[in-house]
PDB file of C-alpha atoms in Angstrom:
ATOM      1  CA  UNK A 190      70.876  65.633 110.306  1.00  0.00           C
ATOM      2  CA  UNK A 191      74.221  67.423 110.150  1.00  0.00           C
ATOM      3  CA  UNK A 192      74.365  71.207 110.764  1.00  0.00           C
ATOM      4  CA  UNK A 193      74.585  73.498 107.648  1.00  0.00           C
ATOM      5  CA  UNK A 194      76.192  76.896 108.110  1.00  0.00           C
ATOM      6  CA  UNK A 195      75.866  79.841 105.737  1.00  0.00           C
ATOM      7  CA  UNK A 196      78.485  82.544 105.274  1.00  0.00           C
ATOM      8  CA  UNK A 197      79.133  85.509 102.999  1.00  0.00           C
ATOM      9  CA  UNK A 198      82.459  86.186 101.887  1.00  0.00           C
ATOM     10  CA  UNK A 199      83.642  89.370 100.081  1.00  0.00           C
ATOM     11  CA  UNK A 200      85.520  88.520  97.088  1.00  0.00           C
ATOM     12  CA  UNK A 201      88.409  90.698  95.440  1.00  0.00           C
ATOM     13  CA  UNK A 202      89.861  90.350  92.034  1.00  0.00           C
ATOM     14  CA  UNK A 203      86.934  89.154  89.956  1.00  0.00           C
ATOM     15  CA  UNK A 204      86.288  90.877  86.545  1.00  0.00           C
ATOM     16  CA  UNK A 205      84.092  88.874  84.470  1.00  0.00           C
ATOM     17  CA  UNK A 206      81.518  85.812  84.619  1.00  0.00           C
ATOM     18  CA  UNK A 207      84.154  83.416  84.127  1.00  0.00           C
ATOM     19  CA  UNK A 208      85.708  84.481  87.382  1.00  0.00           C
ATOM     20  CA  UNK A 209      82.542  83.880  89.079  1.00  0.00           C
ATOM     21  CA  UNK A 210      82.484  80.185  87.517  1.00  0.00           C
ATOM     22  CA  UNK A 211      85.987  79.579  88.659  1.00  0.00           C
ATOM     23  CA  UNK A 212      85.167  80.799  92.408  1.00  0.00           C
ATOM     24  CA  UNK A 213      82.066  78.800  92.450  1.00  0.00           C
ATOM     25  CA  UNK A 214      83.727  75.783  91.006  1.00  0.00           C
ATOM     26  CA  UNK A 215      86.602  75.830  93.540  1.00  0.00           C
ATOM     27  CA  UNK A 216      84.390  76.365  96.429  1.00  0.00           C
ATOM     28  CA  UNK A 217      82.281  73.380  95.509  1.00  0.00           C
ATOM     29  CA  UNK A 218      85.276  71.180  95.425  1.00  0.00           C
ATOM     30  CA  UNK A 219      85.888  71.651  99.096  1.00  0.00           C
ATOM     31  CA  UNK A 220      84.561  68.749 100.889  1.00  0.00           C
ATOM     32  CA  UNK A 221      81.646  69.720 102.974  1.00  0.00           C
ATOM     33  CA  UNK A 222      80.339  72.530 100.819  1.00  0.00           C
ATOM     34  CA  UNK A 223      76.712  72.177  99.931  1.00  0.00           C
ATOM     35  CA  UNK A 224      76.240  75.117  97.747  1.00  0.00           C
ATOM     36  CA  UNK A 225      78.153  78.147  96.601  1.00  0.00           C
ATOM     37  CA  UNK A 226      76.737  81.224  94.762  1.00  0.00           C
ATOM     38  CA  UNK A 227      78.824  84.340  93.742  1.00  0.00           C
ATOM     39  CA  UNK A 228      77.389  87.570  92.728  1.00  0.00           C
ATOM     40  CA  UNK A 229      79.836  89.601  90.418  1.00  0.00           C
ATOM     41  CA  UNK A 230      78.107  92.951  90.884  1.00  0.00           C
ATOM     42  CA  UNK A 231      78.402  92.979  94.860  1.00  0.00           C
ATOM     43  CA  UNK A 232      81.669  90.675  94.749  1.00  0.00           C
ATOM     44  CA  UNK A 233      80.233  88.421  97.491  1.00  0.00           C
ATOM     45  CA  UNK A 234      80.233  84.660  97.738  1.00  0.00           C
ATOM     46  CA  UNK A 235      77.243  83.016  99.599  1.00  0.00           C
ATOM     47  CA  UNK A 236      78.503  79.585 100.793  1.00  0.00           C
ATOM     48  CA  UNK A 237      76.552  76.755 102.652  1.00  0.00           C
ATOM     49  CA  UNK A 238      78.717  74.243 104.398  1.00  0.00           C
ATOM     50  CA  UNK A 239      79.047  71.711 106.950  1.00  0.00           C
ATOM     51  CA  UNK A 240      81.211  72.993 109.976  1.00  0.00           C
ATOM     52  CA  UNK A 241      82.046  69.225 110.806  1.00  0.00           C
ATOM     53  CA  UNK A 242      83.688  68.668 107.355  1.00  0.00           C
ATOM     54  CA  UNK A 243      85.247  72.192 106.635  1.00  0.00           C
ATOM     55  CA  UNK A 244      85.803  75.582 107.825  1.00  0.00           C
ATOM     56  CA  UNK A 245      86.209  79.484 106.788  1.00  0.00           C
ATOM     57  CA  UNK A 246      89.885  79.084 106.674  1.00  0.00           C
ATOM     58  CA  UNK A 247      89.572  76.319 104.216  1.00  0.00           C
ATOM     59  CA  UNK A 248      87.013  78.362 101.990  1.00  0.00           C
ATOM     60  CA  UNK A 249      89.286  81.184 101.935  1.00  0.00           C
ATOM     61  CA  UNK A 250      92.314  79.095 101.009  1.00  0.00           C
ATOM     62  CA  UNK A 251      90.184  77.708  98.198  1.00  0.00           C
ATOM     63  CA  UNK A 252      89.473  81.117  96.839  1.00  0.00           C
ATOM     64  CA  UNK A 253      92.980  82.191  97.151  1.00  0.00           C
ATOM     65  CA  UNK A 254      94.221  79.057  95.153  1.00  0.00           C
ATOM     66  CA  UNK A 255      91.847  80.165  92.341  1.00  0.00           C
ATOM     67  CA  UNK A 256      93.785  83.412  92.004  1.00  0.00           C
ATOM     68  CA  UNK A 257      91.399  85.768  93.998  1.00  0.00           C
ATOM     69  CA  UNK A 258      91.302  86.901  97.746  1.00  0.00           C
ATOM     70  CA  UNK A 259      88.738  87.833 100.420  1.00  0.00           C
ATOM     71  CA  UNK A 260      88.677  91.431 101.715  1.00  0.00           C
ATOM     72  CA  UNK A 261      89.524  91.708 105.319  1.00  0.00           C
ATOM     73  CA  UNK A 262      89.543  94.483 107.876  1.00  0.00           C
ATOM     74  CA  UNK A 263      91.646  95.133 110.926  1.00  0.00           C
ATOM     75  CA  UNK A 264      90.682  96.626 114.379  1.00  0.00           C
ATOM     76  CA  UNK A 265      92.851  97.494 117.279  1.00  0.00           C
ATOM     77  CA  UNK A 266      91.454  97.549 120.839  1.00  0.00           C
ATOM     78  CA  UNK A 267      92.939  98.484 124.194  1.00  0.00           C
ATOM     79  CA  UNK A 268      92.305  95.865 126.684  1.00  0.00           C
ATOM     80  CA  UNK A 269      92.429  96.046 130.476  1.00  0.00           C
ATOM     81  CA  UNK A 270      92.335  93.451 133.248  1.00  0.00           C
ATOM     82  CA  UNK A 271      95.227  91.446 131.541  1.00  0.00           C
ATOM     83  CA  UNK A 272      97.363  90.277 134.495  1.00  0.00           C
ATOM     84  CA  UNK A 273      99.845  87.976 132.795  1.00  0.00           C
ATOM     85  CA  UNK A 274     100.771  86.100 129.627  1.00  0.00           C
ATOM     86  CA  UNK A 275      98.355  83.374 130.275  1.00  0.00           C
ATOM     87  CA  UNK A 276      95.587  85.837 130.121  1.00  0.00           C
ATOM     88  CA  UNK A 277      97.131  87.188 126.756  1.00  0.00           C
ATOM     89  CA  UNK A 278      97.344  83.423 125.336  1.00  0.00           C
ATOM     90  CA  UNK A 279      93.854  82.707 126.676  1.00  0.00           C
ATOM     91  CA  UNK A 280      92.249  85.753 124.836  1.00  0.00           C
ATOM     92  CA  UNK A 281      94.396  85.272 121.679  1.00  0.00           C
ATOM     93  CA  UNK A 282      93.186  81.771 121.402  1.00  0.00           C
ATOM     94  CA  UNK A 283      89.631  82.561 121.931  1.00  0.00           C
ATOM     95  CA  UNK A 284      89.720  85.241 119.348  1.00  0.00           C
ATOM     96  CA  UNK A 285      91.310  82.921 116.717  1.00  0.00           C
ATOM     97  CA  UNK A 286      88.635  80.191 117.330  1.00  0.00           C
ATOM     98  CA  UNK A 287      85.828  82.694 116.412  1.00  0.00           C
ATOM     99  CA  UNK A 288      84.527  82.287 112.937  1.00  0.00           C
ATOM    100  CA  UNK A 289      85.306  85.543 110.813  1.00  0.00           C
ATOM    101  CA  UNK A 290      88.479  86.320 112.575  1.00  0.00           C
ATOM    102  CA  UNK A 291      91.557  85.246 110.479  1.00  0.00           C
ATOM    103  CA  UNK A 292      94.405  86.265 113.072  1.00  0.00           C
ATOM    104  CA  UNK A 293      94.614  87.943 116.462  1.00  0.00           C
ATOM    105  CA  UNK A 294      97.826  89.182 118.077  1.00  0.00           C
ATOM    106  CA  UNK A 295      97.713  90.364 121.889  1.00  0.00           C
ATOM    107  CA  UNK A 296     100.479  92.536 123.052  1.00  0.00           C
ATOM    108  CA  UNK A 297     100.649  92.447 126.797  1.00  0.00           C
ATOM    109  CA  UNK A 298     103.156  95.122 127.361  1.00  0.00           C
ATOM    110  CA  UNK A 299     101.064  97.799 125.837  1.00  0.00           C
ATOM    111  CA  UNK A 300      97.686  96.078 126.441  1.00  0.00           C
ATOM    112  CA  UNK A 301      96.463  96.037 122.846  1.00  0.00           C
ATOM    113  CA  UNK A 302      94.855  93.494 120.535  1.00  0.00           C
ATOM    114  CA  UNK A 303      95.077  93.691 117.005  1.00  0.00           C
ATOM    115  CA  UNK A 304      92.711  91.561 114.991  1.00  0.00           C
ATOM    116  CA  UNK A 305      92.116  90.893 111.265  1.00  0.00           C
ATOM    117  CA  UNK A 306      88.699  89.839 110.444  1.00  0.00           C
ATOM    118  CA  UNK A 307      86.013  89.357 107.776  1.00  0.00           C
ATOM    119  CA  UNK A 308      83.479  92.200 107.918  1.00  0.00           C
ATOM    120  CA  UNK A 309      80.675  90.278 106.234  1.00  0.00           C
ATOM    121  CA  UNK A 310      80.734  87.651 109.117  1.00  0.00           C
ATOM    122  CA  UNK A 311      81.710  89.451 112.239  1.00  0.00           C
ATOM    123  CA  UNK A 312      81.757  93.216 113.153  1.00  0.00           C
ATOM    124  CA  UNK A 313      83.937  95.292 115.634  1.00  0.00           C
ATOM    125  CA  UNK A 314      81.184  95.491 117.902  1.00  0.00           C
ATOM    126  CA  UNK A 315      80.876  91.622 118.165  1.00  0.00           C
ATOM    127  CA  UNK A 316      84.672  91.327 118.652  1.00  0.00           C
ATOM    128  CA  UNK A 317      84.504  93.815 121.489  1.00  0.00           C
ATOM    129  CA  UNK A 318      81.634  91.758 123.069  1.00  0.00           C
ATOM    130  CA  UNK A 319      83.808  88.424 122.928  1.00  0.00           C
ATOM    131  CA  UNK A 320      86.615  90.186 124.686  1.00  0.00           C
ATOM    132  CA  UNK A 321      84.452  91.373 127.311  1.00  0.00           C
ATOM    133  CA  UNK A 322      82.578  88.134 127.715  1.00  0.00           C
ATOM    134  CA  UNK A 323      86.248  86.598 128.111  1.00  0.00           C
ATOM    135  CA  UNK A 324      86.584  88.850 131.389  1.00  0.00           C
ATOM    136  CA  UNK A 325      88.474  91.872 129.952  1.00  0.00           C
ATOM    137  CA  UNK A 326      87.475  95.546 129.405  1.00  0.00           C
ATOM    138  CA  UNK A 327      88.014  97.010 125.826  1.00  0.00           C
ATOM    139  CA  UNK A 328      88.665 100.603 124.661  1.00  0.00           C
ATOM    140  CA  UNK A 329      88.522 100.648 120.928  1.00  0.00           C
ATOM    141  CA  UNK A 330      91.093 102.662 118.957  1.00  0.00           C
ATOM    142  CA  UNK A 331      90.314 104.105 115.489  1.00  0.00           C
ATOM    143  CA  UNK A 332      86.638 104.445 115.415  1.00  0.00           C
ATOM    144  CA  UNK A 333      83.818 101.982 115.518  1.00  0.00           C
ATOM    145  CA  UNK A 334      82.342 102.967 112.294  1.00  0.00           C
ATOM    146  CA  UNK A 335      85.153 102.069 110.256  1.00  0.00           C
ATOM    147  CA  UNK A 336      84.006 100.337 107.154  1.00  0.00           C
ATOM    148  CA  UNK A 337      86.448  97.471 106.485  1.00  0.00           C
ATOM    149  CA  UNK A 338      85.153  96.351 103.259  1.00  0.00           C
ATOM    150  CA  UNK A 339      84.797  99.894 101.858  1.00  0.00           C
ATOM    151  CA  UNK A 340      88.639 100.449 102.758  1.00  0.00           C
ATOM    152  CA  UNK A 341      89.416  97.191 100.975  1.00  0.00           C
ATOM    153  CA  UNK A 342      87.791  98.530  97.894  1.00  0.00           C
ATOM    154  CA  UNK A 343      89.593 101.871  98.178  1.00  0.00           C
ATOM    155  CA  UNK A 344      92.851 100.233  98.307  1.00  0.00           C
ATOM    156  CA  UNK A 345      92.014  98.345  95.019  1.00  0.00           C
ATOM    157  CA  UNK A 346      90.773 101.472  93.387  1.00  0.00           C
ATOM    158  CA  UNK A 347      94.185 103.324  94.618  1.00  0.00           C
ATOM    159  CA  UNK A 348      96.264 100.424  93.213  1.00  0.00           C
ATOM    160  CA  UNK A 349      94.624 100.376  89.939  1.00  0.00           C
ATOM    161  CA  UNK A 350      94.935 104.206  89.485  1.00  0.00           C
ATOM    162  CA  UNK A 351      98.657 104.084  90.424  1.00  0.00           C
ATOM    163  CA  UNK A 352      99.342 101.351  87.864  1.00  0.00           C
ATOM    164  CA  UNK A 353      97.303 103.267  85.159  1.00  0.00           C
ATOM    165  CA  UNK A 354      99.251 106.344  85.707  1.00  0.00           C
ATOM    166  CA  UNK A 355     102.482 104.477  85.208  1.00  0.00           C
ATOM    167  CA  UNK A 356     101.126 102.751  82.242  1.00  0.00           C
ATOM    168  CA  UNK A 357     100.237 106.078  80.720  1.00  0.00           C
ATOM    169  CA  UNK A 358     103.693 107.672  81.426  1.00  0.00           C
ATOM    170  CA  UNK A 359     105.320 104.995  79.325  1.00  0.00           C
ATOM    171  CA  UNK A 360     102.720 104.103  76.685  1.00  0.00           C
ATOM    172  CA  UNK A 361     101.980 107.508  75.588  1.00  0.00           C
ATOM    173  CA  UNK A 362     105.422 108.652  74.536  1.00  0.00           C
ATOM    174  CA  UNK A 363     106.186 105.097  72.959  1.00  0.00           C
ATOM    175  CA  UNK A 364     102.924 105.196  71.141  1.00  0.00           C
ATOM    176  CA  UNK A 365     103.760 108.694  69.865  1.00  0.00           C
ATOM    177  CA  UNK A 366     107.286 107.537  68.755  1.00  0.00           C
ATOM    178  CA  UNK A 367     105.936 104.609  66.965  1.00  0.00           C
ATOM    179  CA  UNK A 368     103.374 106.420  65.090  1.00  0.00           C
ATOM    180  CA  UNK A 369     105.762 109.175  63.953  1.00  0.00           C
ATOM    181  CA  UNK A 370     108.370 106.540  62.645  1.00  0.00           C
ATOM    182  CA  UNK A 371     105.526 104.514  61.029  1.00  0.00           C
ATOM    183  CA  UNK A 372     104.240 107.756  59.012  1.00  0.00           C
ATOM    184  CA  UNK A 373     107.665 108.747  58.364  1.00  0.00           C
ATOM    185  CA  UNK A 374     107.324 112.008  60.281  1.00  0.00           C
ATOM    186  CA  UNK A 375     110.788 111.591  61.948  1.00  0.00           C
ATOM    187  CA  UNK A 376     114.093 112.128  60.228  1.00  0.00           C
ATOM    188  CA  UNK A 377     115.496 109.044  58.706  1.00  0.00           C
ATOM    189  CA  UNK A 378     118.454 109.371  60.992  1.00  0.00           C
ATOM    190  CA  UNK A 379     116.508 109.286  64.131  1.00  0.00           C
ATOM    191  CA  UNK A 380     113.619 106.921  63.272  1.00  0.00           C
ATOM    192  CA  UNK A 381     115.741 104.137  61.895  1.00  0.00           C
ATOM    193  CA  UNK A 382     118.685 104.747  64.399  1.00  0.00           C
ATOM    194  CA  UNK A 383     119.991 101.575  65.928  1.00  0.00           C
ATOM    195  CA  UNK A 384     118.824 102.975  69.342  1.00  0.00           C
ATOM    196  CA  UNK A 385     115.224 103.633  68.610  1.00  0.00           C
ATOM    197  CA  UNK A 386     113.994 100.015  69.029  1.00  0.00           C
ATOM    198  CA  UNK A 387     116.006  99.900  72.225  1.00  0.00           C
ATOM    199  CA  UNK A 388     114.331 102.854  73.218  1.00  0.00           C
ATOM    200  CA  UNK A 389     110.853 101.245  72.653  1.00  0.00           C
ATOM    201  CA  UNK A 390     111.989  98.185  74.554  1.00  0.00           C
ATOM    202  CA  UNK A 391     112.923 100.272  77.557  1.00  0.00           C
ATOM    203  CA  UNK A 392     109.603 102.208  77.555  1.00  0.00           C
ATOM    204  CA  UNK A 393     107.472  98.959  77.035  1.00  0.00           C
ATOM    205  CA  UNK A 394     109.004  96.642  79.656  1.00  0.00           C
ATOM    206  CA  UNK A 395     107.713  98.392  82.718  1.00  0.00           C
ATOM    207  CA  UNK A 396     104.403  98.352  81.174  1.00  0.00           C
ATOM    208  CA  UNK A 397     104.567  94.701  80.315  1.00  0.00           C
ATOM    209  CA  UNK A 398     105.931  93.284  83.629  1.00  0.00           C
ATOM    210  CA  UNK A 399     104.841  95.925  86.224  1.00  0.00           C
ATOM    211  CA  UNK A 400     101.480  97.200  85.100  1.00  0.00           C
ATOM    212  CA  UNK A 401     100.556  93.953  83.486  1.00  0.00           C
ATOM    213  CA  UNK A 402     101.906  91.732  86.370  1.00  0.00           C
ATOM    214  CA  UNK A 403      98.349  91.216  87.525  1.00  0.00           C
ATOM    215  CA  UNK A 404      97.290  89.649  84.130  1.00  0.00           C
ATOM    216  CA  UNK A 405     100.321  87.217  84.307  1.00  0.00           C
ATOM    217  CA  UNK A 406      99.439  86.150  87.895  1.00  0.00           C
ATOM    218  CA  UNK A 407      95.710  85.682  87.008  1.00  0.00           C
ATOM    219  CA  UNK A 408      96.483  83.778  83.875  1.00  0.00           C
ATOM    220  CA  UNK A 409      99.002  81.612  85.669  1.00  0.00           C
ATOM    221  CA  UNK A 410      96.474  80.790  88.626  1.00  0.00           C
ATOM    222  CA  UNK A 411      93.659  80.253  86.019  1.00  0.00           C
ATOM    223  CA  UNK A 412      95.723  77.727  84.090  1.00  0.00           C
ATOM    224  CA  UNK A 413      96.652  75.962  87.244  1.00  0.00           C
ATOM    225  CA  UNK A 414      92.840  75.614  87.781  1.00  0.00           C
ATOM    226  CA  UNK A 415      92.389  74.293  84.319  1.00  0.00           C
ATOM    227  CA  UNK A 416      90.524  77.123  83.138  1.00  0.00           C
ATOM    228  CA  UNK A 417      90.745  80.296  81.000  1.00  0.00           C
ATOM    229  CA  UNK A 418      89.867  83.718  81.858  1.00  0.00           C
ATOM    230  CA  UNK A 419      90.296  87.227  80.692  1.00  0.00           C
ATOM    231  CA  UNK A 420      93.831  87.360  82.094  1.00  0.00           C
ATOM    232  CA  UNK A 421      94.718  84.564  79.935  1.00  0.00           C
ATOM    233  CA  UNK A 422      93.662  86.405  76.740  1.00  0.00           C
ATOM    234  CA  UNK A 423      95.388  89.631  77.816  1.00  0.00           C
ATOM    235  CA  UNK A 424      98.714  87.910  78.590  1.00  0.00           C
ATOM    236  CA  UNK A 425      98.506  85.938  75.475  1.00  0.00           C
ATOM    237  CA  UNK A 426      97.813  88.932  73.228  1.00  0.00           C
ATOM    238  CA  UNK A 427     100.354  91.444  74.718  1.00  0.00           C
ATOM    239  CA  UNK A 428     103.082  88.744  75.361  1.00  0.00           C
ATOM    240  CA  UNK A 429     102.807  87.698  71.697  1.00  0.00           C
ATOM    241  CA  UNK A 430     103.505  91.253  70.411  1.00  0.00           C
ATOM    242  CA  UNK A 431     106.261  91.906  72.950  1.00  0.00           C
ATOM    243  CA  UNK A 432     108.247  88.801  72.481  1.00  0.00           C
ATOM    244  CA  UNK A 433     107.915  88.590  68.677  1.00  0.00           C
ATOM    245  CA  UNK A 434     109.458  92.309  68.692  1.00  0.00           C
ATOM    246  CA  UNK A 435     112.711  91.260  70.657  1.00  0.00           C
ATOM    247  CA  UNK A 436     114.167  88.826  67.808  1.00  0.00           C
ATOM    248  CA  UNK A 437     113.070  91.466  65.265  1.00  0.00           C
ATOM    249  CA  UNK A 438     114.867  94.135  67.200  1.00  0.00           C
ATOM    250  CA  UNK A 439     117.898  91.857  67.538  1.00  0.00           C
ATOM    251  CA  UNK A 440     117.938  91.321  63.745  1.00  0.00           C
ATOM    252  CA  UNK A 441     117.272  87.390  64.216  1.00  0.00           C
ATOM    253  CA  UNK A 442     114.129  87.723  61.949  1.00  0.00           C
ATOM    254  CA  UNK A 443     112.810  90.373  59.494  1.00  0.00           C
ATOM    255  CA  UNK A 444     109.741  92.334  60.414  1.00  0.00           C
ATOM    256  CA  UNK A 445     108.286  95.136  62.336  1.00  0.00           C
ATOM    257  CA  UNK A 446     108.483  95.535  65.986  1.00  0.00           C
ATOM    258  CA  UNK A 447     105.207  95.951  68.064  1.00  0.00           C
ATOM    259  CA  UNK A 448     106.301  96.986  71.472  1.00  0.00           C
ATOM    260  CA  UNK A 449     103.803  99.956  71.368  1.00  0.00           C
ATOM    261  CA  UNK A 450     100.912  97.346  70.721  1.00  0.00           C
ATOM    262  CA  UNK A 451     101.599  95.273  73.718  1.00  0.00           C
ATOM    263  CA  UNK A 452     101.792  98.362  75.863  1.00  0.00           C
ATOM    264  CA  UNK A 453      98.530  99.937  74.465  1.00  0.00           C
ATOM    265  CA  UNK A 454      96.793  96.472  75.059  1.00  0.00           C
ATOM    266  CA  UNK A 455      97.839  96.482  78.729  1.00  0.00           C
ATOM    267  CA  UNK A 456      97.241 100.256  79.398  1.00  0.00           C
ATOM    268  CA  UNK A 457      93.921 100.273  77.702  1.00  0.00           C
ATOM    269  CA  UNK A 458      92.545  97.383  79.758  1.00  0.00           C
ATOM    270  CA  UNK A 459      94.224  98.856  82.961  1.00  0.00           C
ATOM    271  CA  UNK A 460      92.057 101.821  82.154  1.00  0.00           C
ATOM    272  CA  UNK A 461      88.854  99.655  82.128  1.00  0.00           C
ATOM    273  CA  UNK A 462      89.902  97.915  85.334  1.00  0.00           C
ATOM    274  CA  UNK A 463      90.214 101.272  87.135  1.00  0.00           C
ATOM    275  CA  UNK A 464      86.865 102.439  85.936  1.00  0.00           C
ATOM    276  CA  UNK A 465      85.388  98.972  86.844  1.00  0.00           C
ATOM    277  CA  UNK A 466      86.778  99.082  90.182  1.00  0.00           C
ATOM    278  CA  UNK A 467      85.388 102.481  90.871  1.00  0.00           C
ATOM    279  CA  UNK A 468      81.999 101.897  89.433  1.00  0.00           C
ATOM    280  CA  UNK A 469      81.900  98.679  91.765  1.00  0.00           C
ATOM    281  CA  UNK A 470      82.854 100.935  94.781  1.00  0.00           C
ATOM    282  CA  UNK A 471      80.075 103.148  94.057  1.00  0.00           C
ATOM    283  CA  UNK A 472      77.530 100.328  93.573  1.00  0.00           C
ATOM    284  CA  UNK A 473      78.690  98.730  96.947  1.00  0.00           C
ATOM    285  CA  UNK A 474      78.240 102.281  98.600  1.00  0.00           C
ATOM    286  CA  UNK A 475      74.727 102.605  97.183  1.00  0.00           C
ATOM    287  CA  UNK A 476      73.772  99.076  98.306  1.00  0.00           C
ATOM    288  CA  UNK A 477      74.927  99.885 101.828  1.00  0.00           C
ATOM    289  CA  UNK A 478      72.919 103.033 101.887  1.00  0.00           C
ATOM    290  CA  UNK A 479      69.837 101.175 100.778  1.00  0.00           C
ATOM    291  CA  UNK A 480      70.576  98.599 103.539  1.00  0.00           C
ATOM    292  CA  UNK A 481      70.946 101.392 106.156  1.00  0.00           C
ATOM    293  CA  UNK A 482      67.277 102.467 105.524  1.00  0.00           C
ATOM    294  CA  UNK A 483      65.869  99.233 106.956  1.00  0.00           C
ATOM    295  CA  UNK A 484      64.391  99.577 110.582  1.00  0.00           C
ATOM    296  CA  UNK A 485      66.741  98.853 113.412  1.00  0.00           C
ATOM    297  CA  UNK A 486      64.459  96.740 115.408  1.00  0.00           C
TER     298      UNK A 486
END
């Protein structure tokens, strides 16, 4: 009977139940995968597979092709007893062949090893043990207790906050200008000046293509995988308002510009993304604290 191995992969970028279905479907397409179950609240995928037919790098590649990613951590160790380049190559090869380690770089000059790893599969303590078993001594730099998964979540929250702030900076004045003009609260010479629509275009464009780039990328990858998720709806709705307004602005077709609509759609959803990422971070921390209550032996 072939050996079956089970791993847990921390997934980033999921927003809805359809994202869960997309990740599961793509994982199950991999030859050798017997089962794949994704939990949206904890953002983790539990995969059972045959090591003879596939491996963790192939599973990660499947997830990335679906438009998502796997949270990874980094660790740096000071390693002694490396005498020459052969020792460095031997250690690097041993680390790279270890499940859960996605990359390893050994610098013989300063005797440091830089490792990128998946925290749900292997820990820094286990990496240190592997290095010691290979015949070297390690002295870790940066603290053993670093939570790599939490660090990845914090980076995601920081990115969502930064994009939300940029969206608000451009969307709020755009919305105010549009409403003042629609309710005729601006002087006619200003509200209907030739440059007003160009000013709105200038304010809407960064929101559309910088703040909203995540939705365009997510929609593109979802369509490549022959599925539709929330990113497809967001990109379709905001793009309709934005690109319809351009020929209206240029006078090619009669109508009203809706640059503020496109910007408000993206900014409001970005607000939801930020609150969601922060809530997931709190949930993950609560789960870790509960798990820490279990007996150590």
